[in-house]
Every structure is written in C-alpha cells, then in structure tokens.
Coordinates of C-alpha atoms in Angstrom, one line a residue:
M1 CA -6.4 -46.6 27.2
A2 CA -6.2 -45.6 23.2
R3 CA -9.0 -46.5 20.8
S4 CA -8.2 -48.8 18.5
R5 CA -8.4 -46.9 15.0
T6 CA -8.0 -48.5 11.5
Q7 CA -5.7 -46.8 9.1
T8 CA -8.6 -45.5 6.7
G9 CA -11.9 -45.2 8.9
P10 CA -13.5 -44.4 12.4
D11 CA -12.2 -45.8 15.8
D12 CA -13.8 -49.0 16.6
E13 CA -16.1 -47.3 19.3
T14 CA -17.5 -45.1 16.2
L15 CA -17.9 -48.3 14.4
W16 CA -19.5 -50.3 17.1
N17 CA -22.4 -47.6 17.6
M18 CA -22.8 -47.1 13.8
F19 CA -23.4 -51.1 13.7
R20 CA -25.6 -50.8 16.8
N21 CA -27.8 -48.5 14.5
G22 CA -28.1 -51.0 11.6
D23 CA -24.9 -49.9 9.4
E24 CA -24.4 -53.1 7.7
N25 CA -20.8 -51.8 6.4
A26 CA -19.7 -50.8 10.1
F27 CA -20.5 -54.2 11.0
A28 CA -18.5 -55.9 8.2
R29 CA -15.4 -53.9 9.2
L30 CA -15.9 -54.9 12.9
Y31 CA -15.6 -58.4 11.5
Q32 CA -12.7 -57.9 9.2
N33 CA -11.0 -56.2 12.0
Y34 CA -11.4 -58.8 14.7
V35 CA -11.8 -62.2 13.3
Q36 CA -7.8 -63.1 13.2
T37 CA -7.6 -61.7 16.6
L38 CA -10.7 -63.7 17.8
Y39 CA -9.5 -66.9 16.2
H40 CA -6.0 -66.5 17.2
Y41 CA -7.2 -66.2 21.0
C42 CA -9.5 -69.1 21.0
A43 CA -6.7 -70.9 19.7
H44 CA -4.8 -71.0 23.1
F45 CA -7.5 -72.8 24.6
A46 CA -9.3 -75.0 21.9
T47 CA -7.4 -77.2 19.5
D48 CA -11.0 -77.8 17.5
R49 CA -10.5 -75.2 14.5
A50 CA -13.8 -75.7 13.0
L51 CA -15.3 -75.2 16.3
I52 CA -13.5 -72.0 16.7
K53 CA -14.9 -70.8 13.3
D54 CA -18.5 -72.0 13.9
C55 CA -18.5 -69.9 17.2
I56 CA -17.1 -66.8 15.6
H57 CA -19.7 -66.8 13.1
D58 CA -22.2 -67.6 15.7
L59 CA -21.3 -64.7 17.6
F60 CA -21.5 -62.5 14.8
V61 CA -24.7 -63.6 13.8
E62 CA -26.2 -63.2 17.2
L63 CA -24.7 -59.6 17.2
W64 CA -26.3 -58.5 14.3
K65 CA -29.7 -60.3 15.1
H66 CA -29.5 -58.2 18.7
R67 CA -27.8 -55.2 17.6
T68 CA -30.8 -52.8 18.8
T69 CA -30.1 -54.1 22.5
I70 CA -26.7 -54.3 22.5
G71 CA -25.2 -51.4 24.7
P72 CA -22.4 -49.2 23.8
T73 CA -18.8 -50.1 25.0
T74 CA -15.3 -48.2 25.3
S75 CA -13.8 -51.5 24.4
V76 CA -14.9 -53.5 21.6
R77 CA -11.8 -55.8 21.3
F78 CA -12.7 -56.8 25.2
Y79 CA -16.1 -57.1 24.8
L80 CA -15.8 -59.5 21.4
M81 CA -13.0 -61.3 23.2
A82 CA -14.7 -62.0 26.3
S83 CA -18.1 -63.1 24.5
I84 CA -16.1 -65.4 22.4
K85 CA -14.5 -67.0 25.1
R86 CA -18.0 -67.5 26.9
K87 CA -19.3 -68.9 23.9
L88 CA -16.6 -71.3 23.2
V89 CA -16.0 -72.6 26.9
R90 CA -19.8 -73.3 26.9
H91 CA -19.5 -75.0 23.4
L92 CA -16.5 -77.1 25.2
T93 CA -17.9 -77.7 28.7
A94 CA -21.0 -79.1 27.3
E95 CA -18.9 -81.6 24.9
Q96 CA -16.8 -82.4 27.7
K97 CA -13.7 -81.4 25.9
F98 CA -13.0 -78.6 28.2
V99 CA -9.6 -79.3 30.5
S100 CA -9.1 -76.9 32.9
Q101 CA -5.4 -76.5 33.5
D102 CA -5.5 -73.7 36.3
E103 CA -2.5 -73.5 38.6
T104 CA -2.9 -73.4 42.5
L105 CA -2.0 -69.6 43.2
N106 CA -1.0 -68.6 46.7
G107 CA 0.9 -65.7 46.1
R108 CA 0.8 -63.0 49.0
R109 CA -1.7 -60.1 48.7
I110 CA 0.0 -57.2 47.3
G111 CA -1.0 -53.7 46.5
D112 CA -3.3 -53.1 43.5
T113 CA -0.3 -51.8 41.5
L114 CA 3.2 -52.9 41.4
P115 CA 6.3 -51.3 40.3
G116 CA 7.2 -52.2 37.0
A117 CA 3.4 -53.2 36.0
D118 CA 4.6 -53.2 32.3
P119 CA 7.8 -55.1 32.6
S120 CA 10.5 -54.1 30.6
H121 CA 12.9 -57.0 30.1
E122 CA 10.2 -59.3 30.2
N123 CA 8.6 -57.6 27.2
Q124 CA 11.6 -57.4 25.2
L125 CA 11.7 -60.9 25.5
I126 CA 8.5 -61.3 23.5
A127 CA 9.2 -57.9 21.0
H128 CA 13.1 -57.9 21.2
E129 CA 13.5 -60.4 17.8
E130 CA 11.4 -59.7 15.0
D131 CA 13.0 -62.2 12.4
S132 CA 10.8 -65.0 11.2
F133 CA 13.4 -67.5 12.9
M134 CA 13.2 -66.1 16.5
N135 CA 9.5 -65.7 16.1
D136 CA 9.3 -69.6 15.4
C137 CA 11.2 -70.3 18.3
L138 CA 9.2 -68.1 20.6
H139 CA 6.1 -69.5 19.4
Q140 CA 7.4 -73.2 20.1
A141 CA 8.2 -72.0 23.8
L142 CA 4.5 -70.5 24.5
D143 CA 3.1 -73.5 23.3
K144 CA 5.0 -75.4 26.0
L145 CA 3.1 -72.8 28.4
P146 CA 0.1 -74.2 30.7
R147 CA -3.1 -72.8 29.0
R148 CA -3.6 -70.1 31.3
Q149 CA 0.0 -69.0 31.3
R150 CA -0.3 -69.0 27.7
E151 CA -3.7 -67.0 27.7
A152 CA -2.4 -64.4 30.2
V153 CA 1.0 -63.8 28.2
H154 CA -1.2 -63.2 24.9
L155 CA -3.7 -61.0 26.3
R156 CA -0.7 -58.7 28.1
Y157 CA 1.9 -58.8 25.5
F158 CA -0.2 -59.7 22.1
Q159 CA -3.6 -57.7 22.6
N160 CA -1.8 -55.2 24.7
M161 CA -4.7 -55.7 27.7
S162 CA -3.7 -54.3 31.1
N163 CA -3.7 -56.6 33.9
E164 CA -7.1 -55.4 35.0
E165 CA -8.4 -56.1 31.9
I166 CA -7.1 -59.5 32.2
S167 CA -8.1 -60.3 35.2
T168 CA -11.7 -59.7 34.5
L169 CA -11.7 -61.7 31.3
M170 CA -9.8 -64.7 32.9
E171 CA -12.4 -64.4 36.1
I172 CA -9.1 -64.2 38.5
N173 CA -7.5 -61.6 41.2
I174 CA -5.1 -59.3 40.2
Q175 CA -2.5 -61.1 42.2
S176 CA -3.4 -64.1 40.0
V177 CA -2.5 -62.1 37.0
Y178 CA 0.8 -61.2 38.2
N179 CA 1.5 -64.4 39.1
L180 CA 0.5 -66.4 35.9
I181 CA 2.8 -63.7 34.1
F182 CA 5.7 -64.0 36.2
G183 CA 5.2 -68.2 36.1
A184 CA 5.6 -67.6 32.3
M185 CA 8.2 -65.4 31.8
S186 CA 10.2 -67.7 34.1
N187 CA 9.6 -70.8 31.9
L188 CA 10.0 -68.7 28.9
K189 CA 13.5 -67.9 29.9
R190 CA 13.9 -71.8 30.5
Y191 CA 12.3 -72.4 26.9
V192 CA 14.2 -69.8 24.8
T193 CA 17.7 -70.9 25.3
P194 CA 20.8 -70.0 23.4
E195 CA 20.8 -73.4 22.4
S196 CA 17.2 -73.3 21.0
V197 CA 18.2 -70.1 18.9
S198 CA 21.6 -71.3 17.7
F199 CA 21.9 -71.7 13.7

C-alpha cells in the first residue's frame, strides 16, 4: 500500500515517528490530516456528533500523553481509525446507545483472494459521477444501507482500504467482507435508479 503523503511535507509514517519523538508540529499535522477522516468514519455508526468530537479529542490527548510508549506503525490511518472505533464503541456501549446491526452471514468459504477483489463496475458506481447532484443521490442511497454495509463501503471505496484491513478493523473474516460489499452494491443498485437521479 502506498504511504499517504501530504502535498508539502513528509509522509504520515515519518510524521508519526516525529510525533513519537515529541515533535508538536508533526502531531498537529497528523491531527489536521485525520480529524475529518475520523469524524466521517465515526458518523457511519454513531449519531451523537458531540460524542464523536469528544472521542476524537480524547484520542489525540491520549496519544500525546502516551507518545513515548506508542510503537511505530506502517499505516497511521488504520491505527487511528481502529483506535477511534474502539473508543467510540466503548462509550456507546456504556451508554447503551450502540445498536448492533450485524447481519447473519452464511456464505461459502472461498479462497483468500478472489478475481475482481477490486471490482471495476461496482467501483464505478461509487465514482462515476462527480457532480454534486449525483453525489447527493449516492449519499442518500448510502444512508439507506444497514450500518455494517455502510461501514464496509466507506472503508473500501472512500478510505481505499484492502479487504484484509477491513476484515481486521471490523473484526470479521474475509468472506464476511465480500458478503457485506456485495450486499451493499446490490442495495445501491436498487436505491440509485434512473428515477432517483432524474431532473
């Protein structure tokens, strides 16, 4: 996987190591690079916007506090997204606001990789139309998906994570990732109809 690189500075892995060594500017850059990503990710499975902001704030406070004991990482994005999800779910569970919508997945076991693991026509469904009207229709359709399907689609197509990374982050097996993506694409094709995008 290619490292994420800012336009005018070092890549995220370098920033991470600088932060671990106490560089406040590097820490601020990491925050700026990821605060919106983390917020949008959390919004897929939580509706309390104030809680999301509090959790993100707490996460970065804890990161700075424990910077000397935090290890290196080859994927800052994955580390931060996994950390914020754990933190938010703990809060939601404690407050009994977290409602699991996990689907029952009983697909057949298949190989570790599938032809078309990066499906072209499904990806085009997400990225084909860039104008704001089509994007609005698409986001409305995404909002209709079950929470787990929505999260999987967000990670796969908006965060460009591999199926293996999604499997780890969502704590499900690879087959379940395929099933979630396939189910989401099937639903999106139903929701995004010619009538829904007509003027």
